[in-house]
PDB file of C-alpha atoms in Angstrom:
ATOM      1  CA  UNK W  12     159.053  87.047  81.550  1.00 39.00           C
ATOM      2  CA  UNK W  13     157.189  84.152  81.073  1.00 42.00           C
ATOM      3  CA  UNK W  14     160.179  82.243  79.104  1.00 45.00           C
ATOM      4  CA  UNK W  15     162.566  83.173  81.719  1.00 75.00           C
ATOM      5  CA  UNK W  16     160.824  81.046  84.405  1.00 85.00           C
ATOM      6  CA  UNK W  17     160.485  77.174  84.266  1.00 89.00           C
ATOM      7  CA  UNK W  18     156.079  75.515  84.579  1.00 89.00           C
ATOM      8  CA  UNK W  19     157.437  74.515  87.835  1.00 94.00           C
ATOM      9  CA  UNK W  20     158.152  78.378  88.825  1.00 92.00           C
ATOM     10  CA  UNK W  21     154.986  79.227  86.467  1.00 87.00           C
ATOM     11  CA  UNK W  22     152.749  77.071  88.888  1.00 91.00           C
ATOM     12  CA  UNK W  23     154.584  78.988  92.093  1.00 92.00           C
ATOM     13  CA  UNK W  24     153.738  82.113  90.618  1.00 87.00           C
ATOM     14  CA  UNK W  25     150.260  81.043  89.826  1.00 82.00           C
ATOM     15  CA  UNK W  26     149.995  79.877  93.640  1.00 84.00           C
ATOM     16  CA  UNK W  27     150.756  83.278  95.302  1.00 81.00           C
ATOM     17  CA  UNK W  28     149.251  85.465  92.904  1.00 71.00           C
ATOM     18  CA  UNK W  29     146.011  83.312  94.527  1.00 69.00           C
ATOM     19  CA  UNK W  30     147.122  83.412  98.088  1.00 67.00           C
ATOM     20  CA  UNK W  31     149.542  86.169  98.559  1.00 68.00           C
ATOM     21  CA  UNK W  32     152.373  84.210 100.176  1.00 78.00           C
ATOM     22  CA  UNK W  33     153.699  80.273  99.426  1.00 86.00           C
ATOM     23  CA  UNK W  34     155.249  78.097 101.785  1.00 89.00           C
ATOM     24  CA  UNK W  35     159.027  76.547 101.450  1.00 92.00           C
ATOM     25  CA  UNK W  36     157.862  73.036 103.088  1.00 90.00           C
ATOM     26  CA  UNK W  37     154.321  73.166 101.393  1.00 90.00           C
ATOM     27  CA  UNK W  38     155.551  73.492  98.060  1.00 94.00           C
ATOM     28  CA  UNK W  39     158.460  71.006  98.416  1.00 94.00           C
ATOM     29  CA  UNK W  40     155.636  68.128  99.654  1.00 93.00           C
ATOM     30  CA  UNK W  41     153.684  68.824  96.743  1.00 93.00           C
ATOM     31  CA  UNK W  42     156.035  68.355  94.370  1.00 95.00           C
ATOM     32  CA  UNK W  43     157.722  65.744  95.285  1.00 95.00           C
ATOM     33  CA  UNK W  44     161.169  67.646  95.943  1.00 95.00           C
ATOM     34  CA  UNK W  45     163.789  69.129  98.444  1.00 95.00           C
ATOM     35  CA  UNK W  46     163.281  72.597 100.280  1.00 94.00           C
ATOM     36  CA  UNK W  47     166.296  73.255  98.121  1.00 95.00           C
ATOM     37  CA  UNK W  48     165.226  73.070  94.704  1.00 96.00           C
ATOM     38  CA  UNK W  49     162.334  74.908  94.823  1.00 95.00           C
ATOM     39  CA  UNK W  50     163.984  77.868  97.188  1.00 95.00           C
ATOM     40  CA  UNK W  51     166.070  77.414  94.473  1.00 94.00           C
ATOM     41  CA  UNK W  52     162.897  78.546  91.940  1.00 94.00           C
ATOM     42  CA  UNK W  53     161.839  81.585  95.116  1.00 94.00           C
ATOM     43  CA  UNK W  54     165.435  82.976  94.785  1.00 92.00           C
ATOM     44  CA  UNK W  55     164.864  82.930  91.053  1.00 91.00           C
ATOM     45  CA  UNK W  56     161.232  84.817  91.014  1.00 90.00           C
ATOM     46  CA  UNK W  57     163.165  87.150  93.108  1.00 88.00           C
ATOM     47  CA  UNK W  58     165.561  88.076  91.637  1.00 87.00           C
ATOM     48  CA  UNK W  59     163.289  88.687  88.995  1.00 83.00           C
ATOM     49  CA  UNK W  60     161.127  90.766  90.991  1.00 79.00           C
ATOM     50  CA  UNK W  61     158.563  88.257  90.573  1.00 82.00           C
ATOM     51  CA  UNK W  62     158.429  87.514  93.678  1.00 86.00           C
ATOM     52  CA  UNK W  63     159.815  88.960  97.776  1.00 84.00           C
ATOM     53  CA  UNK W  64     161.292  86.596 100.211  1.00 84.00           C
ATOM     54  CA  UNK W  65     159.925  85.997 103.650  1.00 79.00           C
ATOM     55  CA  UNK W  66     161.050  83.896 106.522  1.00 78.00           C
ATOM     56  CA  UNK W  67     159.560  80.387 105.501  1.00 83.00           C
ATOM     57  CA  UNK W  68     158.309  81.317 101.888  1.00 86.00           C
ATOM     58  CA  UNK W  69     158.055  83.901  99.807  1.00 87.00           C
ATOM     59  CA  UNK W  70     155.094  86.874  98.665  1.00 80.00           C
ATOM     60  CA  UNK W  71     153.583  89.121  96.178  1.00 71.00           C
ATOM     61  CA  UNK W  72     155.488  92.771  95.753  1.00 68.00           C
ATOM     62  CA  UNK W  73     152.950  95.144  97.077  1.00 53.00           C
ATOM     63  CA  UNK W  74     151.425  96.566  93.217  1.00 47.00           C
ATOM     64  CA  UNK W  75     151.174  92.285  92.925  1.00 46.00           C
ATOM     65  CA  UNK W  76     149.502  91.717  95.880  1.00 48.00           C
ATOM     66  CA  UNK W  77     146.807  94.815  94.760  1.00 43.00           C
ATOM     67  CA  UNK W  78     146.658  93.469  92.035  1.00 46.00           C
ATOM     68  CA  UNK W  79     145.488  89.747  93.496  1.00 68.00           C
ATOM     69  CA  UNK W  80     143.197  91.505  96.636  1.00 63.00           C
ATOM     70  CA  UNK W  81     140.883  92.985  93.232  1.00 68.00           C
ATOM     71  CA  UNK W  82     140.937  89.775  91.831  1.00 72.00           C
ATOM     72  CA  UNK W  83     140.259  88.170  94.905  1.00 69.00           C
ATOM     73  CA  UNK W  84     137.128  90.967  95.789  1.00 70.00           C
ATOM     74  CA  UNK W  85     135.750  90.771  91.989  1.00 70.00           C
ATOM     75  CA  UNK W  86     136.016  86.410  92.314  1.00 74.00           C
ATOM     76  CA  UNK W  87     132.579  85.144  93.063  1.00 79.00           C
ATOM     77  CA  UNK W  88     131.190  88.240  93.667  1.00 83.00           C
ATOM     78  CA  UNK W  89     127.778  87.040  92.875  1.00 89.00           C
ATOM     79  CA  UNK W  90     128.185  84.143  95.292  1.00 91.00           C
ATOM     80  CA  UNK W  91     129.739  86.158  98.428  1.00 92.00           C
ATOM     81  CA  UNK W  92     126.416  88.674  97.585  1.00 93.00           C
ATOM     82  CA  UNK W  93     124.136  85.978  98.553  1.00 95.00           C
ATOM     83  CA  UNK W  94     125.871  84.527 101.439  1.00 96.00           C
ATOM     84  CA  UNK W  95     126.192  88.180 102.844  1.00 96.00           C
ATOM     85  CA  UNK W  96     122.503  89.058 102.484  1.00 96.00           C
ATOM     86  CA  UNK W  97     121.534  85.607 104.387  1.00 96.00           C
ATOM     87  CA  UNK W  98     124.464  86.732 107.071  1.00 97.00           C
ATOM     88  CA  UNK W  99     123.104  90.466 107.501  1.00 97.00           C
ATOM     89  CA  UNK W 100     119.163  89.213 108.037  1.00 97.00           C
ATOM     90  CA  UNK W 101     120.635  86.894 110.981  1.00 97.00           C
ATOM     91  CA  UNK W 102     121.907  89.988 112.417  1.00 98.00           C
ATOM     92  CA  UNK W 103     119.196  91.953 114.333  1.00 98.00           C
ATOM     93  CA  UNK W 104     119.218  96.449 115.117  1.00 98.00           C
ATOM     94  CA  UNK W 105     121.571  97.180 117.469  1.00 98.00           C
ATOM     95  CA  UNK W 106     123.941  94.273 117.737  1.00 98.00           C
ATOM     96  CA  UNK W 107     127.271  94.535 118.102  1.00 98.00           C
ATOM     97  CA  UNK W 108     130.391  92.598 116.180  1.00 98.00           C
ATOM     98  CA  UNK W 109     133.173  91.507 115.121  1.00 98.00           C
ATOM     99  CA  UNK W 110     134.140  92.047 111.373  1.00 97.00           C
ATOM    100  CA  UNK W 111     137.289  90.227 110.030  1.00 96.00           C
ATOM    101  CA  UNK W 112     139.540  90.852 107.002  1.00 92.00           C
ATOM    102  CA  UNK W 113     138.240  89.683 103.910  1.00 89.00           C
ATOM    103  CA  UNK W 114     136.217  89.876 100.550  1.00 90.00           C
ATOM    104  CA  UNK W 115     133.395  87.743 101.558  1.00 94.00           C
ATOM    105  CA  UNK W 116     133.501  90.195 105.306  1.00 95.00           C
ATOM    106  CA  UNK W 117     133.701  93.189 103.282  1.00 94.00           C
ATOM    107  CA  UNK W 118     130.345  91.704 101.294  1.00 95.00           C
ATOM    108  CA  UNK W 119     128.906  91.170 105.007  1.00 97.00           C
ATOM    109  CA  UNK W 120     129.655  94.799 106.311  1.00 96.00           C
ATOM    110  CA  UNK W 121     127.787  96.485 102.544  1.00 95.00           C
ATOM    111  CA  UNK W 122     124.298  93.854 103.406  1.00 96.00           C
ATOM    112  CA  UNK W 123     124.635  95.413 106.970  1.00 97.00           C
ATOM    113  CA  UNK W 124     123.667  99.249 105.545  1.00 96.00           C
ATOM    114  CA  UNK W 125     120.292  99.256 105.799  1.00 95.00           C
ATOM    115  CA  UNK W 126     120.638  98.063 109.743  1.00 97.00           C
ATOM    116  CA  UNK W 127     120.249 100.982 112.092  1.00 97.00           C
ATOM    117  CA  UNK W 128     122.491 101.442 115.341  1.00 98.00           C
ATOM    118  CA  UNK W 129     125.294  98.775 114.934  1.00 98.00           C
ATOM    119  CA  UNK W 130     128.755  98.566 116.431  1.00 98.00           C
ATOM    120  CA  UNK W 131     131.163  97.068 115.230  1.00 98.00           C
ATOM    121  CA  UNK W 132     135.093  95.804 115.370  1.00 98.00           C
ATOM    122  CA  UNK W 133     136.803  95.421 113.036  1.00 97.00           C
ATOM    123  CA  UNK W 134     140.532  94.913 111.694  1.00 96.00           C
ATOM    124  CA  UNK W 135     139.738  95.877 108.040  1.00 95.00           C
ATOM    125  CA  UNK W 136     139.835  99.450 106.822  1.00 95.00           C
ATOM    126  CA  UNK W 137     137.470  98.972 103.433  1.00 93.00           C
ATOM    127  CA  UNK W 138     134.859  97.690 106.655  1.00 95.00           C
ATOM    128  CA  UNK W 139     135.170 101.125 108.708  1.00 96.00           C
ATOM    129  CA  UNK W 140     135.517 103.027 105.374  1.00 94.00           C
ATOM    130  CA  UNK W 141     132.294 101.909 104.350  1.00 94.00           C
ATOM    131  CA  UNK W 142     130.037 101.649 107.718  1.00 96.00           C
ATOM    132  CA  UNK W 143     131.576 104.458 109.093  1.00 95.00           C
ATOM    133  CA  UNK W 144     129.153 106.672 106.664  1.00 93.00           C
ATOM    134  CA  UNK W 145     125.998 105.527 108.653  1.00 93.00           C
ATOM    135  CA  UNK W 146     125.318 107.822 111.447  1.00 93.00           C
ATOM    136  CA  UNK W 147     123.888 105.784 113.550  1.00 96.00           C
ATOM    137  CA  UNK W 148     126.435 103.496 112.976  1.00 97.00           C
ATOM    138  CA  UNK W 149     129.544 102.900 116.062  1.00 98.00           C
ATOM    139  CA  UNK W 150     132.771 101.402 114.487  1.00 98.00           C
ATOM    140  CA  UNK W 151     136.056 100.622 116.275  1.00 98.00           C
ATOM    141  CA  UNK W 152     139.310 100.674 114.259  1.00 97.00           C
ATOM    142  CA  UNK W 153     141.735  97.239 116.172  1.00 96.00           C
ATOM    143  CA  UNK W 154     145.545  98.938 115.909  1.00 93.00           C
ATOM    144  CA  UNK W 155     147.990  96.622 115.081  1.00 91.00           C
ATOM    145  CA  UNK W 156     150.000  96.552 111.366  1.00 89.00           C
ATOM    146  CA  UNK W 157     148.006  97.623 108.598  1.00 89.00           C
ATOM    147  CA  UNK W 158     148.923  94.804 105.645  1.00 84.00           C
ATOM    148  CA  UNK W 159     149.617  96.703 102.217  1.00 77.00           C
ATOM    149  CA  UNK W 160     147.895  94.300 100.365  1.00 76.00           C
ATOM    150  CA  UNK W 161     144.080  94.617 101.379  1.00 82.00           C
ATOM    151  CA  UNK W 162     144.483  96.786 103.773  1.00 89.00           C
ATOM    152  CA  UNK W 163     143.563  93.461 106.929  1.00 89.00           C
ATOM    153  CA  UNK W 164     145.380  95.002 110.271  1.00 93.00           C
ATOM    154  CA  UNK W 165     147.213  92.043 112.003  1.00 90.00           C
ATOM    155  CA  UNK W 166     149.374  91.453 114.228  1.00 88.00           C
ATOM    156  CA  UNK W 167     149.601  90.917 118.561  1.00 90.00           C
ATOM    157  CA  UNK W 168     148.096  94.613 119.367  1.00 93.00           C
ATOM    158  CA  UNK W 169     145.339  93.638 117.064  1.00 94.00           C
ATOM    159  CA  UNK W 170     145.008  90.381 119.268  1.00 94.00           C
ATOM    160  CA  UNK W 171     145.584  92.206 122.135  1.00 95.00           C
ATOM    161  CA  UNK W 172     142.852  95.054 121.226  1.00 96.00           C
ATOM    162  CA  UNK W 173     140.138  92.617 120.558  1.00 97.00           C
ATOM    163  CA  UNK W 174     140.622  90.830 123.055  1.00 97.00           C
ATOM    164  CA  UNK W 175     138.812  93.411 125.658  1.00 97.00           C
ATOM    165  CA  UNK W 176     135.711  93.382 124.071  1.00 98.00           C
ATOM    166  CA  UNK W 177     132.524  90.186 124.345  1.00 98.00           C
ATOM    167  CA  UNK W 178     130.215  90.809 121.538  1.00 98.00           C
ATOM    168  CA  UNK W 179     127.013  89.277 120.426  1.00 98.00           C
ATOM    169  CA  UNK W 180     128.423  88.179 117.003  1.00 99.00           C
ATOM    170  CA  UNK W 181     131.954  87.611 114.969  1.00 98.00           C
ATOM    171  CA  UNK W 182     131.929  87.268 111.390  1.00 98.00           C
ATOM    172  CA  UNK W 183     134.719  86.042 110.143  1.00 97.00           C
ATOM    173  CA  UNK W 184     136.450  84.130 106.890  1.00 95.00           C
ATOM    174  CA  UNK W 185     139.093  81.323 105.888  1.00 93.00           C
ATOM    175  CA  UNK W 186     140.921  80.713 102.923  1.00 88.00           C
ATOM    176  CA  UNK W 187     139.791  76.763 103.009  1.00 90.00           C
ATOM    177  CA  UNK W 188     137.976  74.043 104.522  1.00 94.00           C
ATOM    178  CA  UNK W 189     139.772  70.486 104.862  1.00 92.00           C
ATOM    179  CA  UNK W 190     137.421  67.817 105.124  1.00 93.00           C
ATOM    180  CA  UNK W 191     137.468  66.835 107.852  1.00 94.00           C
ATOM    181  CA  UNK W 192     135.895  70.205 108.935  1.00 95.00           C
ATOM    182  CA  UNK W 193     139.314  71.633 110.220  1.00 95.00           C
ATOM    183  CA  UNK W 194     139.444  76.011 109.082  1.00 95.00           C
ATOM    184  CA  UNK W 195     142.443  76.596 107.437  1.00 90.00           C
ATOM    185  CA  UNK W 196     144.426  80.458 106.134  1.00 87.00           C
ATOM    186  CA  UNK W 197     147.669  81.364 104.825  1.00 80.00           C
ATOM    187  CA  UNK W 198     148.581  84.079 106.722  1.00 81.00           C
ATOM    188  CA  UNK W 199     149.606  83.317 110.675  1.00 81.00           C
ATOM    189  CA  UNK W 200     148.820  86.373 112.066  1.00 85.00           C
ATOM    190  CA  UNK W 201     145.205  86.618 110.372  1.00 88.00           C
ATOM    191  CA  UNK W 202     144.675  83.045 112.706  1.00 89.00           C
ATOM    192  CA  UNK W 203     145.278  84.684 115.363  1.00 92.00           C
ATOM    193  CA  UNK W 204     143.198  87.442 115.022  1.00 94.00           C
ATOM    194  CA  UNK W 205     140.095  85.349 113.920  1.00 95.00           C
ATOM    195  CA  UNK W 206     140.715  82.821 116.930  1.00 95.00           C
ATOM    196  CA  UNK W 207     140.411  85.234 119.568  1.00 96.00           C
ATOM    197  CA  UNK W 208     137.056  86.665 117.615  1.00 97.00           C
ATOM    198  CA  UNK W 209     135.889  83.661 118.117  1.00 97.00           C
ATOM    199  CA  UNK W 210     137.685  83.252 121.819  1.00 97.00           C
ATOM    200  CA  UNK W 211     134.767  86.781 122.703  1.00 98.00           C
ATOM    201  CA  UNK W 212     131.733  86.738 120.057  1.00 98.00           C
ATOM    202  CA  UNK W 213     128.484  85.119 121.262  1.00 98.00           C
ATOM    203  CA  UNK W 214     128.178  83.640 118.037  1.00 98.00           C
ATOM    204  CA  UNK W 215     129.929  82.941 115.469  1.00 98.00           C
ATOM    205  CA  UNK W 216     129.636  83.271 111.958  1.00 98.00           C
ATOM    206  CA  UNK W 217     131.709  82.127 109.087  1.00 98.00           C
ATOM    207  CA  UNK W 218     131.312  83.057 105.155  1.00 97.00           C
ATOM    208  CA  UNK W 219     133.023  80.574 103.052  1.00 95.00           C
ATOM    209  CA  UNK W 220     132.666  80.808  99.193  1.00 92.00           C
ATOM    210  CA  UNK W 221     132.077  77.462  97.787  1.00 91.00           C
ATOM    211  CA  UNK W 222     136.212  77.344  96.468  1.00 87.00           C
ATOM    212  CA  UNK W 223     136.815  76.990 100.220  1.00 90.00           C
ATOM    213  CA  UNK W 224     135.672  73.503 100.039  1.00 92.00           C
ATOM    214  CA  UNK W 225     138.582  71.221 100.359  1.00 87.00           C
ATOM    215  CA  UNK W 226     141.035  73.719  99.527  1.00 84.00           C
ATOM    216  CA  UNK W 227     144.469  73.775 101.536  1.00 80.00           C
ATOM    217  CA  UNK W 228     146.623  75.759 103.538  1.00 78.00           C
ATOM    218  CA  UNK W 229     148.744  75.539 106.208  1.00 77.00           C
ATOM    219  CA  UNK W 230     147.805  77.452 109.326  1.00 83.00           C
ATOM    220  CA  UNK W 231     144.749  75.928 111.314  1.00 89.00           C
ATOM    221  CA  UNK W 232     142.292  78.367 112.301  1.00 94.00           C
ATOM    222  CA  UNK W 233     139.717  75.935 113.864  1.00 95.00           C
ATOM    223  CA  UNK W 234     136.737  73.895 113.344  1.00 96.00           C
ATOM    224  CA  UNK W 235     133.875  73.776 111.974  1.00 97.00           C
ATOM    225  CA  UNK W 236     132.468  72.402 114.897  1.00 96.00           C
ATOM    226  CA  UNK W 237     133.603  76.080 116.506  1.00 96.00           C
ATOM    227  CA  UNK W 238     131.071  77.699 114.843  1.00 97.00           C
ATOM    228  CA  UNK W 239     127.633  79.121 115.556  1.00 98.00           C
ATOM    229  CA  UNK W 240     126.788  78.645 112.120  1.00 98.00           C
ATOM    230  CA  UNK W 241     127.941  78.262 108.568  1.00 98.00           C
ATOM    231  CA  UNK W 242     127.096  81.317 105.532  1.00 98.00           C
ATOM    232  CA  UNK W 243     127.615  79.256 101.828  1.00 96.00           C
ATOM    233  CA  UNK W 244     126.245  79.309  98.552  1.00 94.00           C
ATOM    234  CA  UNK W 245     126.654  76.082  97.886  1.00 93.00           C
ATOM    235  CA  UNK W 246     125.918  73.369  99.574  1.00 94.00           C
ATOM    236  CA  UNK W 247     129.125  71.800 101.530  1.00 94.00           C
ATOM    237  CA  UNK W 248     130.372  68.210 100.593  1.00 94.00           C
ATOM    238  CA  UNK W 249     128.868  65.268 103.158  1.00 95.00           C
ATOM    239  CA  UNK W 250     131.669  65.397 105.262  1.00 95.00           C
ATOM    240  CA  UNK W 251     130.884  68.972 106.381  1.00 95.00           C
ATOM    241  CA  UNK W 252     127.473  68.401 106.521  1.00 96.00           C
ATOM    242  CA  UNK W 253     127.924  65.387 109.220  1.00 96.00           C
ATOM    243  CA  UNK W 254     130.652  67.383 110.991  1.00 96.00           C
ATOM    244  CA  UNK W 255     128.150  70.023 111.382  1.00 97.00           C
ATOM    245  CA  UNK W 256     125.085  67.873 112.059  1.00 97.00           C
ATOM    246  CA  UNK W 257     127.686  65.803 114.828  1.00 97.00           C
ATOM    247  CA  UNK W 258     128.321  70.013 116.729  1.00 96.00           C
ATOM    248  CA  UNK W 259     125.042  71.579 115.975  1.00 97.00           C
ATOM    249  CA  UNK W 260     125.978  74.288 113.439  1.00 97.00           C
ATOM    250  CA  UNK W 261     123.512  75.711 111.717  1.00 97.00           C
ATOM    251  CA  UNK W 262     124.063  75.870 107.584  1.00 97.00           C
ATOM    252  CA  UNK W 263     122.743  78.476 105.611  1.00 96.00           C
ATOM    253  CA  UNK W 264     121.914  78.374 101.837  1.00 95.00           C
ATOM    254  CA  UNK W 265     119.992  80.830  99.665  1.00 89.00           C
ATOM    255  CA  UNK W 266     116.491  79.266  99.741  1.00 78.00           C
ATOM    256  CA  UNK W 267     117.674  76.813 102.282  1.00 65.00           C
ATOM    257  CA  UNK W 268     118.300  76.984 105.986  1.00 55.00           C
ATOM    258  CA  UNK W 269     119.157  73.725 107.772  1.00 54.00           C
ATOM    259  CA  UNK W 270     118.901  73.953 111.386  1.00 52.00           C
ATOM    260  CA  UNK W 271     121.515  71.095 111.682  1.00 48.00           C
TER     261      UNK W 271
END
């Protein structure tokens, strides 16, 4: 199969494997070519069965999406587990919380299993399955459309459902963090859910490993300055630390807590 695609098309496939979706306009800017050129690349990959066309770009077929999810889940797993332990330590027993889509969020759910009396609202079926095994947890699953690749629930119904609640903590993830503090993601539907969680949580916790710093994505989620705390595994770039300090966003690292 590799012999049937050129180097740029292989790079497009690599990006799709990493994020689950590639946008035509973004790729055109990145490679300095026309949108029509990228469209031809994507059409070729679709003919080979390697991608599926969507409005504005292309995504992985279901089986490949599932593989991409497993790859993301296992990537930097120990780092995600350390982040999860830090986060869980800041959530008291008998709290109410949102837990959003994301592999680091799923590790937070595992780290919370020793807690008592939690009330969890989630749009992540993996989180719901795990946490519903605890008898003194109340787990509420948001309505909406289930994404095949990671069992995340998204859509306007999800946003409307979450808008009914006010909780103690909102635990969210992000695909990238720009050096100006902008939080970025790939799926606008997931971003809408995250933005709603931010509005309906008393404290907002972002969980993100070091690979997210400087990583690009196409949809703006928010800004570091809107968070109560950032939980990560390595010290962020200086620019991020300065933004956090100016806005009062806490930074939590393994073995170190920075009250900025």
